[in-house]
Coordinates of C-alpha atoms and ligand atoms in Angstrom, one line a residue:
M198 CA 15.0 -11.3 -19.8
R199 CA 11.4 -10.6 -17.6
T200 CA 10.2 -13.0 -15.2
Q201 CA 7.8 -12.6 -12.1
V202 CA 10.2 -13.6 -9.4
G203 CA 14.5 -13.8 -9.9
I204 CA 14.6 -16.7 -7.3
V205 CA 18.7 -16.4 -6.0
G206 CA 19.7 -19.7 -5.1
A207 CA 18.6 -23.2 -5.5
G208 CA 19.1 -24.6 -2.5
P209 CA 15.4 -25.9 -1.0
A210 CA 14.1 -22.6 -0.2
G211 CA 14.8 -21.6 -3.7
L212 CA 14.0 -24.5 -5.8
V213 CA 11.0 -25.4 -3.6
L214 CA 9.7 -21.5 -4.3
A215 CA 10.2 -22.1 -7.6
H216 CA 8.1 -25.4 -8.2
L217 CA 4.6 -23.6 -5.8
L218 CA 4.7 -20.6 -7.9
H219 CA 5.0 -23.0 -11.7
L220 CA 1.9 -24.7 -9.7
D221 CA 0.0 -21.8 -9.4
G222 CA 1.3 -20.2 -13.1
I223 CA 3.3 -17.8 -12.2
D224 CA 7.0 -17.9 -14.2
S225 CA 10.4 -17.7 -12.1
V226 CA 14.0 -18.2 -13.2
V227 CA 16.5 -19.5 -10.3
L228 CA 20.5 -17.8 -10.3
E229 CA 22.3 -20.6 -8.6
A230 CA 26.3 -19.6 -8.3
R231 CA 27.2 -23.3 -7.8
S232 CA 26.9 -25.9 -11.2
R233 CA 24.2 -28.7 -10.8
E234 CA 26.2 -31.7 -9.9
Y235 CA 27.8 -30.1 -6.9
V236 CA 24.6 -28.5 -5.2
E237 CA 22.7 -32.4 -6.4
R238 CA 25.9 -34.0 -3.9
R239 CA 25.6 -31.3 -1.4
V240 CA 24.9 -33.2 2.0
R241 CA 24.0 -31.6 4.3
A242 CA 20.1 -31.8 6.4
G243 CA 18.0 -34.6 6.7
V244 CA 15.1 -34.9 8.9
L245 CA 11.8 -33.8 7.0
E246 CA 9.1 -32.6 9.6
Q247 CA 5.7 -33.8 9.1
P248 CA 4.7 -30.7 7.9
T249 CA 7.2 -30.9 5.5
V250 CA 6.6 -34.0 3.8
E251 CA 3.1 -32.8 3.5
L252 CA 3.7 -30.0 1.6
L253 CA 6.3 -31.8 -0.9
R254 CA 3.2 -34.9 -1.3
A255 CA 0.8 -31.8 -2.4
A256 CA 3.5 -30.5 -4.2
G257 CA 4.0 -34.2 -6.6
V258 CA 7.6 -33.9 -6.0
A259 CA 7.6 -36.7 -2.8
D260 CA 7.3 -40.0 -5.3
R261 CA 10.8 -41.3 -4.2
L262 CA 10.8 -39.7 -0.6
D263 CA 8.1 -41.8 -0.5
R264 CA 9.9 -44.7 -1.5
E265 CA 13.3 -44.3 -0.6
G266 CA 12.5 -41.8 2.3
L267 CA 12.8 -44.1 6.1
V268 CA 9.9 -42.9 8.5
H269 CA 11.1 -42.6 12.0
H270 CA 8.3 -42.4 14.8
G271 CA 10.6 -41.7 17.0
I272 CA 14.4 -40.9 18.7
S273 CA 16.0 -41.4 21.7
L274 CA 17.9 -39.1 24.2
R275 CA 20.7 -41.4 25.4
F276 CA 22.3 -40.1 29.1
D277 CA 23.0 -41.7 32.6
G278 CA 24.3 -45.4 29.8
S279 CA 20.9 -45.7 28.7
D280 CA 18.9 -44.9 26.0
H281 CA 15.1 -42.8 26.7
R282 CA 12.6 -43.2 24.2
I283 CA 11.1 -40.3 22.6
A284 CA 7.8 -41.4 21.4
F285 CA 6.5 -39.1 18.8
D286 CA 4.0 -41.1 17.0
E287 CA 2.3 -42.3 20.8
L288 CA 2.6 -38.6 21.6
T289 CA 2.1 -36.5 18.9
G290 CA 0.3 -38.8 16.5
R291 CA 3.1 -37.6 13.9
S292 CA 6.5 -39.1 12.2
I293 CA 9.0 -37.7 11.0
A294 CA 10.6 -38.5 7.5
V295 CA 14.2 -39.5 6.9
Y296 CA 15.8 -38.2 3.3
G297 CA 19.0 -36.7 1.9
Q298 CA 18.5 -32.8 1.9
Q299 CA 20.5 -33.6 -1.3
E300 CA 18.2 -36.0 -2.6
V301 CA 15.2 -33.4 -2.2
V302 CA 17.3 -31.3 -4.3
K303 CA 17.9 -33.7 -7.1
D304 CA 13.9 -34.4 -7.4
L305 CA 13.5 -30.4 -7.3
I306 CA 15.8 -30.1 -10.2
A307 CA 14.1 -32.6 -12.1
A308 CA 10.8 -30.8 -11.6
R309 CA 12.2 -27.8 -13.0
F310 CA 13.5 -29.7 -16.1
V311 CA 10.0 -31.5 -16.6
A312 CA 8.3 -28.0 -16.4
G313 CA 11.4 -26.4 -18.8
A314 CA 12.4 -23.6 -16.4
P315 CA 16.1 -25.4 -15.2
P316 CA 17.6 -23.1 -12.6
L317 CA 20.1 -20.9 -14.6
F318 CA 23.7 -23.0 -13.2
D319 CA 27.2 -21.4 -12.4
V320 CA 26.3 -17.9 -12.5
S321 CA 29.1 -15.5 -11.0
D322 CA 28.7 -11.6 -10.3
V323 CA 25.1 -11.6 -9.3
A324 CA 24.1 -7.9 -7.4
V325 CA 20.5 -6.9 -7.2
H326 CA 19.2 -3.5 -7.4
D327 CA 15.9 -1.3 -7.6
L328 CA 14.4 -3.0 -4.9
T329 CA 12.2 0.0 -3.7
T330 CA 10.5 -0.4 -7.1
E331 CA 8.4 -2.3 -9.1
S332 CA 11.3 -3.5 -11.3
P333 CA 14.1 -4.6 -9.2
R334 CA 16.8 -6.4 -11.1
I335 CA 19.3 -8.4 -11.0
S336 CA 22.5 -8.6 -12.6
F337 CA 25.0 -11.4 -13.4
R338 CA 27.5 -13.2 -15.6
T339 CA 26.2 -16.8 -17.3
A340 CA 28.4 -19.8 -17.2
D341 CA 29.7 -18.7 -20.2
G342 CA 30.6 -15.5 -19.0
S343 CA 28.1 -12.8 -21.0
H344 CA 26.5 -10.5 -19.0
G345 CA 22.3 -10.9 -17.7
E346 CA 19.8 -9.2 -16.6
L347 CA 16.5 -9.9 -15.2
I348 CA 13.6 -7.1 -14.6
C349 CA 11.3 -9.1 -12.0
D350 CA 7.8 -8.0 -10.3
V351 CA 9.6 -8.9 -7.4
I352 CA 13.1 -11.0 -5.7
A353 CA 13.4 -14.0 -3.3
G354 CA 16.6 -14.5 -1.8
C355 CA 17.4 -17.8 -1.0
D356 CA 20.6 -17.9 -1.5
G357 CA 22.0 -19.1 2.0
F358 CA 23.4 -17.8 4.7
H359 CA 26.7 -16.7 2.8
G360 CA 24.3 -15.4 -0.2
I361 CA 24.6 -11.6 -1.4
T362 CA 20.8 -10.3 -1.3
R363 CA 20.6 -10.0 2.7
D364 CA 23.7 -7.3 2.7
A365 CA 21.7 -5.4 0.2
I366 CA 19.3 -4.1 2.3
P367 CA 21.0 -1.1 3.8
A368 CA 22.2 -1.0 6.7
G369 CA 18.9 0.7 9.4
A370 CA 16.6 -1.2 7.2
A371 CA 16.8 -4.7 9.2
T372 CA 18.1 -5.8 12.6
V373 CA 20.2 -8.7 13.1
Y374 CA 19.9 -10.9 16.6
E375 CA 22.7 -13.8 16.6
H376 CA 24.2 -16.1 18.8
T377 CA 27.7 -17.8 18.9
Y378 CA 28.3 -21.5 20.5
P379 CA 31.5 -22.5 21.9
F380 CA 31.9 -25.4 20.4
A381 CA 31.1 -27.4 16.8
W382 CA 29.9 -30.5 15.1
L383 CA 32.3 -32.5 13.5
G384 CA 30.0 -34.8 10.9
I385 CA 31.0 -37.8 8.8
L386 CA 28.8 -40.0 6.2
A387 CA 30.1 -43.5 6.5
E388 CA 29.3 -46.3 4.3
A389 CA 27.9 -48.2 7.2
P390 CA 24.7 -49.7 8.0
P391 CA 22.7 -47.4 10.7
S392 CA 23.3 -49.6 14.2
H393 CA 20.4 -48.8 15.1
S394 CA 16.8 -47.9 13.7
E395 CA 16.4 -44.7 15.1
L396 CA 18.4 -40.8 15.7
I397 CA 20.3 -41.5 18.7
Y398 CA 20.7 -37.7 20.4
T399 CA 23.8 -38.5 23.4
Y400 CA 24.9 -36.3 26.4
H401 CA 28.2 -37.7 27.3
E402 CA 30.7 -35.9 29.8
R403 CA 33.1 -35.8 26.2
G404 CA 30.4 -34.3 24.2
F405 CA 27.6 -34.6 22.7
A406 CA 27.4 -37.4 19.3
L407 CA 24.4 -38.1 17.5
H408 CA 23.8 -41.2 15.7
S409 CA 21.5 -40.6 12.5
M410 CA 21.1 -41.9 9.3
R411 CA 20.4 -41.4 5.3
S412 CA 19.4 -44.9 4.1
P413 CA 19.6 -48.5 5.4
R414 CA 23.2 -48.7 4.1
V415 CA 24.6 -44.9 5.2
T416 CA 25.4 -43.9 8.6
R417 CA 25.7 -40.3 9.5
L418 CA 28.0 -39.6 12.7
Y419 CA 28.6 -36.2 14.5
L420 CA 30.7 -35.9 17.6
Q421 CA 30.7 -32.1 19.5
V422 CA 34.2 -30.3 19.3
A423 CA 36.4 -27.3 19.7
P424 CA 35.0 -24.4 17.5
D425 CA 38.4 -23.8 16.4
E426 CA 38.6 -27.3 15.8
E427 CA 40.5 -28.5 12.3
I428 CA 39.5 -32.1 10.7
A429 CA 43.2 -32.6 10.0
A430 CA 43.4 -33.3 12.9
W431 CA 40.7 -36.1 13.1
P432 CA 41.6 -39.0 10.8
D433 CA 38.9 -41.6 10.9
E434 CA 40.7 -43.9 12.8
R435 CA 40.2 -41.0 15.5
I436 CA 36.8 -39.9 14.8
W437 CA 35.5 -44.1 15.2
A438 CA 37.2 -44.4 18.5
E439 CA 35.3 -41.3 19.9
L440 CA 32.2 -42.3 18.4
H441 CA 32.6 -45.5 19.9
L442 CA 34.0 -43.8 23.5
R443 CA 30.7 -41.5 23.4
L444 CA 28.0 -43.8 21.9
H445 CA 29.0 -45.9 24.4
A446 CA 25.7 -48.0 25.7
D447 CA 24.8 -51.9 27.2
G448 CA 23.6 -53.8 24.2
F449 CA 24.6 -50.9 21.2
T450 CA 27.2 -52.2 19.0
L451 CA 28.3 -48.9 15.9
T452 CA 29.0 -50.6 12.9
E453 CA 32.1 -48.5 11.3
G454 CA 32.7 -48.3 7.3
A455 CA 34.2 -46.8 4.6
V456 CA 34.2 -42.7 5.6
L457 CA 32.6 -40.7 2.8
E458 CA 32.5 -37.7 3.7
K459 CA 33.7 -35.2 7.1
G460 CA 33.2 -31.7 7.7
I461 CA 33.5 -29.8 10.6
T462 CA 30.1 -27.1 11.0
G463 CA 30.1 -24.1 13.3
M464 CA 27.2 -23.5 16.0
R465 CA 25.1 -20.3 15.5
S466 CA 21.5 -19.0 15.8
F467 CA 21.2 -16.2 13.0
V468 CA 18.2 -13.9 12.6
V469 CA 17.4 -10.7 10.3
E470 CA 14.5 -8.9 11.4
P471 CA 12.0 -8.1 9.0
M472 CA 12.7 -10.5 6.7
R473 CA 12.0 -7.8 3.8
Y474 CA 13.6 -5.0 2.0
G475 CA 10.8 -3.5 -0.6
R476 CA 10.4 -6.0 -3.7
L477 CA 13.7 -8.3 -2.0
F478 CA 11.5 -10.9 0.5
L479 CA 14.5 -13.3 2.3
A480 CA 13.9 -16.6 2.5
G481 CA 15.1 -20.0 4.4
D482 CA 19.1 -19.4 5.8
A483 CA 19.5 -15.9 3.8
A484 CA 17.2 -14.8 6.8
H485 CA 18.5 -17.0 9.5
I486 CA 20.2 -20.1 10.9
V487 CA 19.7 -22.4 13.6
P488 CA 22.3 -24.8 15.4
P489 CA 21.3 -28.4 13.5
T490 CA 20.4 -30.1 16.7
G491 CA 17.2 -29.7 16.3
A492 CA 16.9 -30.3 12.5
K493 CA 14.8 -27.7 11.9
G494 CA 16.5 -25.6 8.7
M495 CA 15.8 -26.7 5.8
N496 CA 12.1 -27.6 7.2
L497 CA 12.4 -24.1 8.3
A498 CA 13.2 -22.8 4.5
I499 CA 10.7 -25.2 3.0
A500 CA 8.1 -23.3 5.3
D501 CA 9.1 -19.5 4.9
V502 CA 8.5 -20.1 1.1
R503 CA 5.2 -21.8 1.1
R504 CA 4.0 -18.8 2.9
L505 CA 6.0 -16.8 0.3
S506 CA 4.2 -18.3 -2.8
A507 CA 1.1 -17.8 -1.5
A508 CA 1.8 -13.9 -0.7
L509 CA 3.6 -13.4 -4.2
A510 CA 0.2 -16.1 -5.9
A511 CA -2.0 -12.8 -4.3
L512 CA 0.0 -10.2 -5.1
L513 CA 0.6 -11.2 -8.9
R514 CA -2.8 -12.9 -9.9
E515 CA -4.9 -10.2 -7.4
R516 CA -2.5 -7.3 -6.9
R517 CA -3.3 -7.8 -3.6
T518 CA -0.1 -6.7 -1.4
D519 CA -1.8 -7.9 2.1
L520 CA 0.4 -11.2 2.1
L521 CA 3.1 -10.1 1.3
D522 CA 3.0 -7.6 3.8
S523 CA 2.5 -9.9 6.6
Y524 CA 4.9 -12.1 5.1
S525 CA 8.4 -11.4 8.0
D526 CA 6.0 -11.3 10.7
A527 CA 4.4 -14.6 10.0
C528 CA 7.7 -16.2 9.1
L529 CA 9.1 -15.0 12.7
R530 CA 6.6 -16.6 14.7
R531 CA 7.3 -19.8 13.1
V532 CA 11.2 -19.1 13.1
W533 CA 11.7 -17.9 16.6
R534 CA 9.6 -21.4 17.6
A535 CA 12.5 -23.2 16.3
E536 CA 15.4 -20.5 17.5
H537 CA 14.3 -21.5 20.5
F538 CA 14.0 -25.7 20.4
S539 CA 17.0 -25.5 18.4
W540 CA 18.6 -23.6 21.4
W541 CA 16.9 -25.8 24.0
M542 CA 18.1 -28.4 22.6
T543 CA 21.0 -27.4 22.3
S544 CA 21.8 -26.7 25.3
M545 CA 20.9 -29.4 27.0
L546 CA 22.9 -31.6 25.8
H547 CA 26.2 -30.3 24.7
R548 CA 29.3 -30.2 27.6
F549 CA 29.8 -26.5 27.6
A550 CA 33.8 -25.8 28.6
D551 CA 33.1 -23.5 31.2
A552 CA 29.7 -24.9 32.8
D553 CA 30.8 -25.7 36.8
P554 CA 29.5 -29.3 38.3
F555 CA 25.8 -27.2 39.1
Q556 CA 25.2 -26.5 35.7
Q557 CA 25.9 -29.4 34.7
R558 CA 23.1 -31.4 37.5
L559 CA 21.5 -29.1 36.1
Q560 CA 21.4 -30.5 32.1
L561 CA 21.2 -34.1 33.8
S562 CA 17.7 -33.3 35.5
Q563 CA 16.2 -31.5 32.8
L564 CA 17.3 -34.5 30.4
R565 CA 16.0 -36.8 32.9
Y566 CA 12.7 -34.5 33.9
T567 CA 12.1 -34.5 29.8
A568 CA 12.7 -38.0 29.4
S569 CA 10.3 -38.8 31.8
S570 CA 6.9 -36.1 32.2
R571 CA 4.7 -37.2 29.1
P572 CA 4.1 -33.6 29.2
A573 CA 7.9 -32.5 28.6
A574 CA 8.4 -35.5 26.3
T575 CA 5.7 -34.4 24.5
S576 CA 6.5 -30.4 24.1
L577 CA 10.1 -31.8 22.3
A578 CA 7.7 -34.2 20.4
E579 CA 5.9 -31.7 19.1
N580 CA 9.0 -29.3 18.2
Y581 CA 10.7 -31.7 16.7
V582 CA 7.8 -33.1 14.4
G583 CA 7.0 -30.1 13.3
L584 CA 4.4 -28.0 14.7
P585 CA 1.3 -27.6 12.7
W586 CA 1.2 -24.4 9.5
E587 CA -0.2 -21.6 11.2
Ligands
FAD197 C1 27.7 -27.4 6.5 C2 26.1 -27.7 6.5 C3 25.5 -28.5 7.6 C4 24.2 -28.7 7.8 N1 23.7 -29.4 8.5 C5 22.4 -29.8 8.4 C6 21.2 -31.1 9.9 O1 22.4 -32.3 9.9 N2 20.7 -31.1 9.5 C7 19.5 -29.8 9.7 O2 18.8 -29.8 9.8 N3 20.2 -28.7 8.8 C8 21.4 -28.7 8.3 N4 22.5 -27.9 8.2 C9 21.4 -26.5 7.4 C10 20.3 -26.9 6.0 O3 21.8 -27.4 5.2 C11 19.8 -25.9 5.7 O4 19.2 -24.7 6.9 C12 19.4 -25.7 4.3 O5 20.5 -26.0 3.2 C13 18.7 -24.4 3.8 O6 18.1 -24.0 2.8 P1 18.2 -22.6 1.6 O7 18.2 -22.7 0.4 O8 17.7 -21.6 2.3 O9 19.6 -22.5 1.6 P2 20.4 -22.9 1.0 O10 20.5 -24.5 0.8 O11 22.2 -22.6 1.6 O12 20.7 -23.0 -0.5 C14 21.1 -21.3 -0.9 C15 21.6 -21.6 -2.3 O13 22.1 -20.1 -2.9 C16 23.8 -20.7 -3.6 N5 24.1 -19.1 -3.2 C17 24.8 -18.8 -2.4 N6 25.3 -17.0 -3.0 C18 24.8 -17.4 -4.2 C19 25.1 -16.1 -4.8 N7 25.7 -15.5 -4.7 N8 24.5 -16.3 -6.2 C20 23.6 -17.3 -7.2 N9 23.4 -18.7 -5.6 C21 24.2 -18.1 -4.6 C22 24.0 -21.8 -2.7 O14 25.4 -22.3 -3.6 C23 23.0 -22.6 -2.4 O15 22.5 -23.8 -3.4 C24 23.3 -27.3 7.9 C25 23.6 -26.1 6.6 C26 25.2 -26.2 6.5 C27 26.2 -24.9 5.8

């Protein structure tokens, strides 16, 4: 098989890229290791920055997002026993949309079917070859076990943090910057109406907690736990008891419901530079990871492929390489801003086991300043709602 762009991975990065290329008249093939059902049910992120919403709308894949997404004009920081609201609209004139990543993925897969180019699901043994030539190749096994090969002009590595494309870059051709945090997040999805109309980020002596939601009927809640915590140690009753303790505030009642899903996610910051090797271009989690505190992961993935699709259009339609040559540097500017913001939010809101009382007072001082100073609150708000595209 021959295609212009071979895309490894049908997450937000791979699917948005395929769609934007299609709108530009460029053909691509998306290879996905999992089944359609699996990727459409995979619960992960749920906060869309305003620029992400605008991009999906301009690309014609936001009808359901506009109908079902929840527009939020602020978040609350909960500490000292009460809420301190950061009013995005007042501070920045912008907002966010709460709409599950799996819903974004469903809408984009539907668009691939409408375009007559659905992803190839359930592929295995995916490997990339000849990356420094003008005809790189992807070999794989199809769902029925037969051998497949894609000859491409360019390969997009959109296969997430545990994919294979980043590892195809030879040692010495890229540098990794990495930071791990001494805690993890235990997240649940509960069949319960949200207990508050917006997200609540809580700093508590027992550890961080987050009240979030996916729809008017489904709540998403998180607890800071030890990095090596086992989910088996957390029966539902223990999770609810801990959430009640950490989220306690006057006038707030946490609504419980059936736990639909639960899991533990490690917290890590990771960047590979450059996001390119020959004709292989990395995008999204394949190239960088942020801790989820700043709600940046999916938004960054989509920001990368917005830039990549324009660069690929310049190459494949006008034989121009300038945008591809600047792709990595341009993406990394936004990536490092998000890395810093995510690290900053994480450092301000979590309890560090080795922090002494001096450091804890610094954290509280930072929270009080962020909540009470208009410039400090604006800085949080403009990063959270998404900085304008450069
Ligand atoms: C458990 C978890 C929870 C998260 N929670 C949040 C959150 O609450 N808030 C937030 O903002 N962000 C969250 N994130 C981050 C956010 O979901 C990611 O940043 C986002 O999914 C990145 O999109 P992507 O397309 O780059 O990668 P992915 O969504 O990971 O997509 C990569 C795709 O490639 C496929 N793939 C992998 N290997 C291969 C292969 N060899 N061949 C073919 N296909 C392959 C995968 O199956 C997957 O479908 C979470 C991430 C994880 C892992």
